[in-house]
Amino acid sequence: MMTLDPFIAKLERHQQLTPEERATLDQLPTRLREFRKHESVAVAGESPSHSAIVVTGMAFRVKQLLEGERQLVAVHVPGDFVDLHSFVLHPLDHSVITASPALVALIPHDKLAMILKNHPRLTKLLMWDMALDAAISREWMAIMGKREAYRQIAHLFCELYLRMRQAKQLRNDGFDFPLSQIDVGDLCGLSSVHVNRSLQQLRTDGLVILEKGFLQIPDLPRLIKAAAFDPAYLHLLADPTEI
Amino acid sequence: MMTLDPFIAKLERHQQLTPEERATLDQLPTRLREFRKHESVAVAGESPSHSAIVVTGMAFRVKQLLEGERQLVAVHVPGDFVDLHSFVLHPLDHSVITASPALVALIPHDKLAMILKNHPRLTKLLMWDMALDAAISREWMAIMGKREAYRQIAHLFCELYLRMRQAKQLRNDGFDFPLSQIDVGDLCGLSSVHVNRSLQQLRTDGLVILEKGFLQIPDLPRLIKAAAFDPAYLHLLADPTEI
DNA sequence: CGGAAAGTTGACATTCGTCAATTTGTGTGG
DNA sequence: CCACACAAATTGACGAATGTCAACTTTCCG
């Protein structure tokens, strides 16, 4: 089964797996499901009995505030465990929506319980994945609090570029970017009008090329510098500026 | 040993422990350490071999951005596992600093590894604690993105009040509040001047009484309403408005 | 081809940050 | 107990960042 490969590869970059551990993951009985753009993978308030891993496409997590405002609290790329926390935390505090057509693997929670019971090293890897997810949230919090729109958006592009590269989703110097300017605004806590203007500035400065849902970064080191982006929190292994 | 009691009580509110599980936690060999105000419990960039649980006092987590800005990404009250993630994610992406004089229990990572190996149910509780921490981060992200200063600060007070109550740290209708207005600003992504003005408005509106490091909330339901605060994300059991 | 969604633009209002000065509070040494 | 130093809180004036509203244009998709 190939579907969990991007996820397993991500774990394996962090820690070598034994053949038996690898087999355990490979044989996780998963249901593979296809979603159209903007379909719900999980719904806030519910307590699903499975967690989802993105196989292809993108997804985000949406928090709905009391007065109806929509805030995106995460974006996910292939290989990401979108809602591992739903295994332990009920009910869900947010929904998961596809950002593009997507293929998603659903892992039954009782299989995760089996891992907890029998595979302490895999369990630790699951905790690592949760911790990494939380580290990304913290970085976003810091960026939202301290940086103006221009650099905040630049930061988002840097992060997504590196995560998509790790997920082997790059073509040329770019990747499919299904988010609308409204989405980017909801991610960064900005209005779509302001996103539009900041984006134009990023284009004018030659830092990004974004057209027809495809994002290119002609000079990553320059964008990283403009964003004051520090990739440490992503816990990637290689030098982030190298191709 | 009494020191882990607030933490164990927090877990037990979520799931009943067997006597044996309780004993395992009770007997965790922990080093208890006293910190003065604004001392470092853990330092960004390092890979500590233990994780910290707050026993008394408050602590926060501080993220330092590339250009020197300081953003607080969490506040912790007694019973909180401040850096459980340092067990799996190295190096630390942020520091932990006491917000007041504090007593902190340090749990060696190899004891956590022992739990992962032998106690799947306790392991799941640790994951629950991590997931709750992440849920709080997400709520903050949403509030930072969508709410103006006044309600953002009101939201912070609601959250802290409920968490302090759960930690049995209330006296009268309030609790010790060691954060300066600068701290609140660094927490919410605001300048201290603006915090000052918003705070004055909250006082004028009769929603909070904050003096000499003690915070009182005379009418919690009214503050909750003003903040548009939805306590679901804290996963408390009781009705949040009841005393 | 038509309609809806996304992107773009301009004008204007609001929130919030910065700077600088002042006041208040707090802890320490004498 | 007082004097001083230093941190925190407060205030006013001003400017920068961002939101809102409303129109218009372009793109996308059936």
Coordinates of C-alpha atoms (C1' of nucleotides) in Angstrom, one line a residue:
Chain A
M1 CA 0.0 0.0 0.0
M2 CA 1.4 3.3 -1.1
T3 CA -1.0 5.7 0.5
L4 CA 0.7 6.2 3.9
D5 CA 4.1 6.6 2.3
P6 CA 4.4 10.3 2.7
F7 CA 3.5 10.1 6.3
I8 CA 5.8 7.2 7.0
A9 CA 8.6 9.0 5.2
K10 CA 8.1 12.0 7.4
L11 CA 8.4 9.9 10.6
E12 CA 11.4 8.1 9.2
R13 CA 13.2 11.3 8.5
H14 CA 12.9 11.8 12.3
Q15 CA 13.7 8.3 13.4
Q16 CA 14.8 5.1 11.7
L17 CA 12.1 2.5 11.9
T18 CA 12.7 -1.2 12.4
P19 CA 11.3 -3.5 9.6
E20 CA 8.6 -4.6 12.1
E21 CA 7.6 -1.1 12.9
R22 CA 7.5 -0.2 9.3
A23 CA 5.3 -3.2 8.6
T24 CA 3.0 -2.3 11.4
L25 CA 2.4 1.1 9.8
D26 CA 2.2 -0.2 6.3
Q27 CA -0.4 -2.7 7.4
L28 CA -2.6 -0.2 9.2
P29 CA -6.0 -0.9 7.8
T30 CA -7.0 2.4 6.4
R31 CA -9.9 3.5 4.5
L32 CA -9.0 5.7 1.6
R33 CA -11.4 8.4 0.7
E34 CA -11.6 11.0 -2.0
F35 CA -12.8 14.5 -1.2
R36 CA -13.9 17.3 -3.5
K37 CA -12.6 20.8 -2.9
H38 CA -14.1 22.3 0.3
E39 CA -15.6 19.1 1.7
S40 CA -15.7 18.4 5.4
V41 CA -13.2 15.7 6.6
A42 CA -14.2 16.2 10.2
V43 CA -16.7 18.4 11.9
A44 CA -16.3 20.6 15.0
G45 CA -18.3 19.2 18.0
E46 CA -18.3 15.7 16.8
S47 CA -16.1 12.8 18.1
P48 CA -15.0 10.9 15.1
S49 CA -13.7 7.3 15.6
H50 CA -10.9 7.8 13.1
S51 CA -8.2 10.3 12.4
A52 CA -7.2 11.5 8.9
I53 CA -3.9 11.6 7.1
V54 CA -3.6 13.7 3.9
V55 CA -2.3 11.7 1.0
T56 CA -2.7 14.2 -1.8
G57 CA -4.0 17.7 -1.9
M58 CA -4.3 20.2 0.9
A59 CA -6.6 20.7 3.9
F60 CA -7.1 23.2 6.6
R61 CA -8.5 23.3 10.1
V62 CA -11.2 25.8 10.7
K63 CA -12.3 27.3 14.0
Q64 CA -15.7 28.9 14.1
L65 CA -15.9 31.6 16.8
L66 CA -19.1 32.3 18.7
E67 CA -20.0 35.3 16.6
G68 CA -19.5 33.4 13.3
E69 CA -16.0 34.5 12.4
R70 CA -14.0 31.9 10.7
Q71 CA -10.3 31.5 11.6
L72 CA -8.1 28.9 9.9
V73 CA -5.7 27.5 12.5
A74 CA -3.6 25.1 10.3
V75 CA -2.9 24.1 6.8
H76 CA -2.0 20.6 5.9
V77 CA 0.0 19.0 3.1
P78 CA 0.5 15.4 2.0
G79 CA 1.9 13.3 4.9
D80 CA 0.3 15.3 7.6
F81 CA -1.8 13.8 10.3
V82 CA -4.6 16.3 10.2
D83 CA -6.5 15.4 13.4
L84 CA -4.4 13.0 15.4
H85 CA -5.6 14.8 18.5
S86 CA -9.1 13.7 17.9
F87 CA -7.9 10.3 19.1
V88 CA -7.6 11.7 22.6
L89 CA -9.5 15.0 22.7
H90 CA -13.3 14.9 22.3
P91 CA -15.2 16.6 21.0
L92 CA -13.3 18.3 18.2
D93 CA -12.8 22.0 18.8
H94 CA -12.6 22.7 15.0
S95 CA -13.5 21.3 11.6
V96 CA -11.2 20.0 8.9
I97 CA -12.0 21.0 5.4
T98 CA -10.2 20.2 2.2
A99 CA -8.6 23.2 0.5
S100 CA -8.4 21.3 -2.9
P101 CA -9.5 18.0 -4.2
A102 CA -7.8 15.6 -1.9
L103 CA -7.2 12.0 -1.1
V104 CA -7.3 11.2 2.6
A105 CA -6.5 8.1 4.6
L106 CA -8.7 7.4 7.6
I107 CA -7.1 5.5 10.5
P108 CA -9.5 3.9 13.0
H109 CA -8.8 5.0 16.5
D110 CA -8.7 1.5 17.8
K111 CA -5.7 0.9 15.5
L112 CA -4.0 3.8 17.2
A113 CA -4.9 2.3 20.6
M114 CA -3.2 -0.9 19.4
I115 CA 0.0 1.1 18.7
L116 CA -0.1 2.6 22.1
K117 CA -0.4 -0.8 23.7
N118 CA 2.2 -2.6 21.7
H119 CA 4.7 -0.2 20.1
P120 CA 6.2 2.4 22.5
R121 CA 8.6 3.7 19.9
L122 CA 5.8 4.2 17.4
T123 CA 3.8 5.8 20.1
K124 CA 6.6 8.2 20.8
L125 CA 6.7 9.1 17.1
L126 CA 3.0 9.8 17.2
M127 CA 3.6 12.2 20.1
W128 CA 6.4 13.7 18.1
D129 CA 4.0 14.4 15.3
M130 CA 1.6 16.0 17.7
A131 CA 4.4 18.1 19.2
L132 CA 5.5 19.3 15.8
D133 CA 2.0 20.3 15.0
A134 CA 1.9 22.3 18.2
A135 CA 5.3 23.9 17.5
I136 CA 3.9 25.2 14.2
S137 CA 0.9 26.7 15.9
R138 CA 3.2 28.5 18.3
E139 CA 5.3 29.9 15.5
W140 CA 2.1 31.2 13.9
M141 CA 1.0 32.8 17.1
A142 CA 4.3 34.6 17.4
I143 CA 4.1 35.7 13.8
M144 CA 0.5 36.9 14.1
G145 CA 1.4 38.8 17.2
K146 CA 4.5 40.5 16.0
R147 CA 4.7 40.8 12.3
E148 CA 2.9 43.1 9.9
A149 CA 0.9 41.6 7.0
Y150 CA 3.6 41.7 4.4
R151 CA 6.0 39.6 6.3
Q152 CA 3.3 37.4 7.8
I153 CA 2.3 36.3 4.3
A154 CA 5.9 35.9 3.2
H155 CA 6.4 33.7 6.3
L156 CA 3.4 31.5 5.3
F157 CA 4.8 31.1 1.8
C158 CA 8.2 30.1 3.2
E159 CA 6.7 27.5 5.5
L160 CA 4.4 26.0 2.9
Y161 CA 7.2 25.8 0.4
L162 CA 9.5 23.9 2.8
R163 CA 6.7 21.6 3.9
M164 CA 5.7 20.9 0.3
R165 CA 9.2 20.3 -0.6
Q166 CA 9.6 17.8 2.2
A167 CA 6.4 16.2 1.0
K168 CA 7.9 15.9 -2.5
Q169 CA 5.1 18.1 -4.0
L170 CA 7.3 20.6 -5.8
R171 CA 7.2 21.1 -9.5
N172 CA 9.8 23.6 -10.9
D173 CA 10.3 26.1 -8.1
G174 CA 6.7 26.0 -7.0
F175 CA 3.6 24.1 -6.0
D176 CA -0.2 24.0 -6.4
F177 CA -1.6 26.7 -4.1
P178 CA -5.4 26.3 -3.9
L179 CA -5.9 28.9 -1.2
S180 CA -7.9 32.0 -2.2
Q181 CA -6.9 35.4 -0.8
I182 CA -9.8 35.1 1.5
D183 CA -8.3 31.9 2.8
V184 CA -4.9 33.5 3.4
G185 CA -6.7 36.3 5.2
D186 CA -8.5 33.8 7.5
L187 CA -5.2 32.1 8.1
C188 CA -3.3 35.2 9.0
G189 CA -6.1 37.2 10.7
L190 CA -6.2 39.7 7.9
S191 CA -8.9 41.0 5.6
S192 CA -8.8 39.8 2.1
V193 CA -8.4 43.4 0.9
H194 CA -5.3 43.8 2.9
V195 CA -4.0 40.4 1.7
N196 CA -4.5 41.5 -1.8
R197 CA -2.4 44.6 -1.3
S198 CA 0.4 42.9 0.6
L199 CA 0.4 40.2 -2.1
Q200 CA 0.8 42.8 -4.8
Q201 CA 3.8 44.2 -2.9
L202 CA 5.4 40.7 -2.7
R203 CA 4.9 40.3 -6.4
T204 CA 6.3 43.8 -7.2
D205 CA 9.3 42.9 -5.0
G206 CA 9.8 39.8 -7.2
L207 CA 9.6 37.5 -4.2
V208 CA 6.7 35.4 -5.3
I209 CA 4.9 34.5 -8.5
L210 CA 1.3 33.4 -7.9
E211 CA -1.0 32.8 -10.7
K212 CA -3.7 30.3 -11.6
G213 CA -3.4 28.5 -8.3
F214 CA 0.3 27.9 -8.7
L215 CA 2.9 29.5 -6.4
Q216 CA 6.5 30.0 -7.5
I217 CA 9.3 31.3 -5.4
P218 CA 12.1 32.4 -7.7
D219 CA 14.6 33.1 -5.0
L220 CA 13.9 31.3 -1.7
P221 CA 16.8 32.7 0.3
R222 CA 15.6 36.2 -0.5
L223 CA 12.1 35.5 0.5
I224 CA 13.4 33.9 3.7
K225 CA 15.3 37.0 4.4
A226 CA 12.4 39.3 3.7
A227 CA 10.1 37.3 5.9
A228 CA 12.7 37.0 8.7
F229 CA 11.9 33.3 8.5
D230 CA 13.6 30.9 10.9
P231 CA 12.9 27.3 9.8
A232 CA 14.1 25.7 13.0
Y233 CA 10.6 25.2 14.3
L234 CA 9.7 22.9 11.3
H235 CA 12.4 20.5 12.4
L236 CA 13.5 19.7 8.9
L237 CA 16.8 18.0 8.6
A238 CA 18.4 19.6 5.5
D239 CA 19.5 23.1 5.0
P240 CA 16.3 24.9 4.1
T241 CA 17.9 27.1 1.4
E242 CA 19.3 24.3 -0.7
I243 CA 17.3 22.9 -3.5
Chain B
M1 CA 4.2 13.0 47.9
M2 CA 1.7 15.9 47.4
T3 CA 3.5 17.9 44.7
L4 CA 2.0 16.2 41.7
D5 CA -1.5 16.3 43.1
P6 CA -2.8 19.2 41.0
F7 CA -1.6 17.5 37.9
I8 CA -2.9 14.1 38.8
A9 CA -6.3 15.7 39.7
K10 CA -6.4 17.3 36.3
L11 CA -5.9 14.0 34.6
E12 CA -8.4 12.3 36.9
R13 CA -11.1 14.8 36.1
H14 CA -10.7 13.5 32.5
Q15 CA -10.4 9.8 33.2
Q16 CA -10.6 7.7 36.3
L17 CA -7.3 6.1 37.2
T18 CA -6.8 2.6 38.6
P19 CA -5.1 2.5 41.9
E20 CA -2.0 1.1 40.2
E21 CA -1.9 3.9 37.7
R22 CA -2.3 6.4 40.5
A23 CA 0.5 4.8 42.4
T24 CA 2.7 5.0 39.3
L25 CA 2.1 8.7 39.0
D26 CA 2.5 9.3 42.7
Q27 CA 5.8 7.5 42.7
L28 CA 7.3 9.3 39.8
P29 CA 10.7 10.3 41.1
T30 CA 10.6 14.0 40.6
R31 CA 13.0 16.6 41.7
L32 CA 11.2 19.6 43.2
R33 CA 12.8 23.0 42.5
E34 CA 12.0 26.4 43.7
F35 CA 12.3 29.3 41.3
R36 CA 12.3 33.1 41.8
K37 CA 10.2 35.3 39.7
H38 CA 11.4 35.5 36.1
E39 CA 13.8 32.6 36.3
S40 CA 14.4 30.2 33.4
V41 CA 12.9 26.8 33.8
A42 CA 13.9 25.7 30.3
V43 CA 15.9 27.5 27.6
A44 CA 15.1 27.6 23.8
G45 CA 17.6 25.7 21.7
E46 CA 18.5 23.2 24.5
S47 CA 17.3 19.6 24.8
P48 CA 16.5 19.1 28.5
S49 CA 16.4 15.6 29.9
H50 CA 13.3 16.3 32.0
S51 CA 10.0 18.0 31.7
A52 CA 8.4 20.4 34.1
I53 CA 5.1 20.5 35.9
V54 CA 4.0 23.7 37.7
V55 CA 3.2 23.0 41.4
T56 CA 2.6 26.6 42.6
G57 CA 2.9 29.9 40.9
M58 CA 2.7 30.7 37.2
A59 CA 5.0 30.3 34.2
F60 CA 5.0 31.3 30.6
R61 CA 6.5 30.1 27.4
V62 CA 8.5 32.7 25.5
K63 CA 9.3 32.6 21.9
Q64 CA 12.1 34.8 20.7
L65 CA 11.8 35.8 17.0
L66 CA 14.8 36.4 14.8
E67 CA 14.7 40.2 15.2
G68 CA 14.5 40.0 19.0
E69 CA 10.8 40.4 19.5
R70 CA 9.4 38.5 22.4
Q71 CA 6.1 36.7 22.1
L72 CA 4.5 34.7 24.9
V73 CA 2.8 31.6 23.5
A74 CA 1.3 30.2 26.7
V75 CA 0.7 30.8 30.4
H76 CA 0.7 28.0 32.9
V77 CA -1.0 27.5 36.2
P78 CA -0.5 24.8 38.9
G79 CA -1.1 21.3 37.5
D80 CA 0.1 22.2 34.0
F81 CA 2.8 20.2 32.2
V82 CA 4.8 23.1 30.9
D83 CA 7.0 21.3 28.4
L84 CA 5.8 17.8 28.0
H85 CA 6.7 18.2 24.3
S86 CA 10.4 18.5 25.1
F87 CA 10.2 14.8 25.8
V88 CA 9.8 14.2 22.0
L89 CA 10.7 17.4 20.2
H90 CA 14.3 18.6 20.4
P91 CA 15.6 21.2 20.6
L92 CA 13.1 23.4 22.4
D93 CA 11.6 26.1 20.1
H94 CA 11.0 28.4 23.1
S95 CA 12.0 29.1 26.7
V96 CA 10.0 28.6 29.8
I97 CA 10.1 31.4 32.4
T98 CA 8.4 31.8 35.7
A99 CA 5.9 34.6 35.9
S100 CA 6.0 34.6 39.7
P101 CA 7.9 32.8 42.4
A102 CA 7.1 29.2 41.6
L103 CA 7.6 25.6 42.7
V104 CA 8.2 23.2 39.8
A105 CA 8.4 19.5 39.7
L106 CA 10.9 18.1 37.2
I107 CA 10.1 14.7 35.6
P108 CA 13.0 12.8 34.0
H109 CA 12.3 11.8 30.5
D110 CA 13.3 8.3 31.1
K111 CA 10.4 8.0 33.5
L112 CA 8.1 9.2 30.8
A113 CA 9.6 6.6 28.5
M114 CA 8.8 4.0 31.1
I115 CA 5.2 5.1 31.1
L116 CA 5.1 4.8 27.3
K117 CA 6.5 1.3 27.6
N118 CA 4.3 -0.1 30.4
H119 CA 1.1 2.1 30.7
P120 CA -0.8 2.6 27.5
R121 CA -3.7 4.3 29.4
L122 CA -1.4 6.7 31.1
T123 CA 0.3 7.3 27.8
K124 CA -3.0 8.2 26.3
L125 CA -3.6 10.7 29.2
L126 CA -0.2 12.3 28.4
M127 CA -1.3 12.6 24.8
W128 CA -4.6 14.1 26.1
D129 CA -2.6 16.7 28.0
M130 CA -0.6 17.6 24.9
A131 CA -3.7 17.8 22.8
L132 CA -5.4 20.1 25.3
D133 CA -2.4 22.4 25.3
A134 CA -2.6 22.5 21.5
A135 CA -6.3 23.3 21.6
I136 CA -5.6 26.3 23.9
S137 CA -3.0 27.5 21.4
R138 CA -5.5 27.2 18.6
E139 CA -8.1 29.2 20.5
W140 CA -5.6 31.9 21.1
M141 CA -4.7 32.0 17.4
A142 CA -8.4 32.5 16.6
I143 CA -8.8 35.2 19.2
M144 CA -5.6 37.0 18.1
G145 CA -6.7 36.9 14.5
K146 CA -10.3 38.0 14.9
R147 CA -10.8 40.0 18.1
E148 CA -9.9 43.5 19.0
A149 CA -7.7 44.2 22.1
Y150 CA -10.6 44.8 24.5
R151 CA -12.2 41.4 24.0
Q152 CA -8.9 39.7 23.6
I153 CA -7.8 40.7 27.0
A154 CA -11.3 39.9 28.4
H155 CA -10.9 36.5 26.9
L156 CA -7.5 35.9 28.5
F157 CA -9.0 36.8 31.9
C158 CA -11.9 34.4 31.4
E159 CA -9.6 31.6 30.5
L160 CA -7.2 32.2 33.3
Y161 CA -10.0 32.5 35.8
L162 CA -11.4 29.1 34.8
R163 CA -8.1 27.4 34.7
M164 CA -7.1 28.8 38.1
R165 CA -10.4 27.7 39.5
Q166 CA -9.9 24.2 38.3
A167 CA -6.4 24.3 39.8
K168 CA -8.0 25.4 43.1
Q169 CA -6.1 28.7 43.2
L170 CA -9.0 31.1 43.7
R171 CA -9.4 33.3 46.8
N172 CA -12.6 35.2 47.0
D173 CA -13.6 35.9 43.4
G174 CA -10.0 36.3 42.2
F175 CA -6.5 35.0 42.0
D176 CA -2.9 36.3 42.1
F177 CA -2.1 37.8 38.8
P178 CA 1.6 38.4 38.5
L179 CA 1.7 39.5 34.8
S180 CA 2.6 43.1 34.0
Q181 CA 0.8 45.0 31.3
I182 CA 3.8 44.4 29.2
D183 CA 3.4 40.7 29.7
V184 CA -0.2 40.8 28.7
G185 CA 0.8 42.7 25.6
D186 CA 3.4 40.1 24.7
L187 CA 0.8 37.5 25.2
C188 CA -1.8 39.1 23.0
G189 CA 0.4 40.7 20.4
L190 CA -0.4 44.2 21.6
S191 CA 1.7 47.1 22.8
S192 CA 1.7 47.8 26.6
V193 CA 0.1 51.2 26.0
H194 CA -2.8 49.7 24.2
V195 CA -3.2 47.1 26.9
N196 CA -3.3 49.8 29.5
R197 CA -6.1 51.6 27.7
S198 CA -8.1 48.5 27.1
L199 CA -7.7 47.5 30.7
Q200 CA -8.9 50.8 31.8
Q201 CA -12.0 50.3 29.7
L202 CA -12.6 46.9 31.3
R203 CA -12.3 48.5 34.7
T204 CA -14.6 51.3 33.8
D205 CA -17.1 48.7 32.6
G206 CA -16.9 47.0 35.9
L207 CA -15.8 43.7 34.4
V208 CA -12.5 43.3 36.2
I209 CA -10.8 44.6 39.3
L210 CA -7.0 44.4 39.0
E211 CA -4.8 45.9 41.6
K212 CA -1.6 45.0 43.4
G213 CA -1.2 41.8 41.4
F214 CA -4.6 40.5 42.3
L215 CA -7.3 40.0 39.8
Q216 CA -11.0 39.9 40.7
I217 CA -13.9 39.2 38.4
P218 CA -17.1 40.4 40.1
D219 CA -19.5 39.0 37.5
L220 CA -18.1 36.2 35.5
P221 CA -21.1 35.6 33.3
R222 CA -21.0 39.2 32.3
L223 CA -17.3 39.1 31.5
I224 CA -17.8 35.9 29.5
K225 CA -20.5 37.6 27.5
A226 CA -18.4 40.7 26.9
A227 CA -15.5 38.5 25.7
A228 CA -17.7 36.3 23.6
F229 CA -15.9 33.5 25.4
D230 CA -16.8 29.9 24.6
P231 CA -15.2 27.7 27.3
A232 CA -15.6 24.4 25.3
Y233 CA -12.0 24.4 24.2
L234 CA -10.8 24.1 27.8
H235 CA -12.6 20.8 28.2
L236 CA -13.7 21.5 31.7
L237 CA -16.4 19.3 33.1
A238 CA -18.6 21.7 35.1
D239 CA -20.7 24.6 33.9
P240 CA -18.2 27.4 33.7
T241 CA -20.5 30.1 35.0
E242 CA -21.2 28.4 38.3
I243 CA -19.1 29.1 41.3
Chain C
dC1 C1' -22.5 31.7 -22.8
dG2 C1' -23.8 33.1 -18.2
dG3 C1' -23.4 33.4 -13.5
dA4 C1' -20.8 33.1 -9.4
dA5 C1' -16.6 33.4 -7.1
dA6 C1' -12.2 35.6 -6.8
dG7 C1' -9.4 39.4 -7.5
dT8 C1' -8.7 44.5 -7.7
dT9 C1' -9.2 49.3 -6.6
dG10 C1' -10.3 53.8 -4.2
dA11 C1' -12.0 56.3 -0.3
dC12 C1' -12.5 56.5 4.3
dA13 C1' -12.8 54.9 9.3
dT14 C1' -10.9 52.5 13.1
dT15 C1' -7.6 50.2 15.7
dC16 C1' -3.4 50.1 17.3
dG17 C1' 1.7 51.4 17.7
dT18 C1' 5.3 54.7 18.8
dC19 C1' 7.4 58.3 21.2
dA20 C1' 8.0 60.9 25.0
dA21 C1' 6.8 62.7 29.3
dT22 C1' 4.8 62.0 33.8
dT23 C1' 3.2 59.6 37.8
dT24 C1' 2.9 55.8 40.7
dG25 C1' 4.5 51.8 42.9
dT26 C1' 8.1 48.9 44.8
dG27 C1' 12.2 47.1 46.6
dT28 C1' 16.8 48.0 48.5
dG29 C1' 20.5 50.1 51.0
dG30 C1' 21.6 53.3 54.5
Chain D
dC1 C1' 12.1 54.8 58.7
dC2 C1' 13.8 57.5 54.7
dA3 C1' 16.0 58.1 50.3
dC4 C1' 16.9 56.6 46.1
dA5 C1' 16.6 53.8 42.0
dC6 C1' 14.1 51.3 39.0
dA7 C1' 10.2 49.1 37.1
dA8 C1' 5.4 49.6 36.0
dA9 C1' 1.5 52.2 35.0
dT10 C1' -0.6 56.3 32.9
dT11 C1' -1.3 60.0 29.6
dG12 C1' -1.3 62.8 25.3
dA13 C1' -0.2 63.5 20.6
dC14 C1' 0.6 61.7 16.4
dG15 C1' 1.3 58.4 12.6
dA16 C1' 1.1 53.8 10.5
dA17 C1' -1.3 49.5 9.8
dT18 C1' -5.3 47.5 8.8
dG19 C1' -10.5 47.1 8.3
dT20 C1' -14.8 48.3 5.9
dC21 C1' -17.6 49.4 2.2
dA22 C1' -18.7 49.7 -2.4
dA23 C1' -17.8 49.4 -7.0
dC24 C1' -15.6 47.2 -10.7
dT25 C1' -13.0 43.7 -13.4
dT26 C1' -11.3 39.2 -14.2
dT27 C1' -11.3 34.4 -13.9
dC28 C1' -13.4 30.1 -13.4
dC29 C1' -16.7 26.6 -14.1
dG30 C1' -20.9 24.5 -15.5

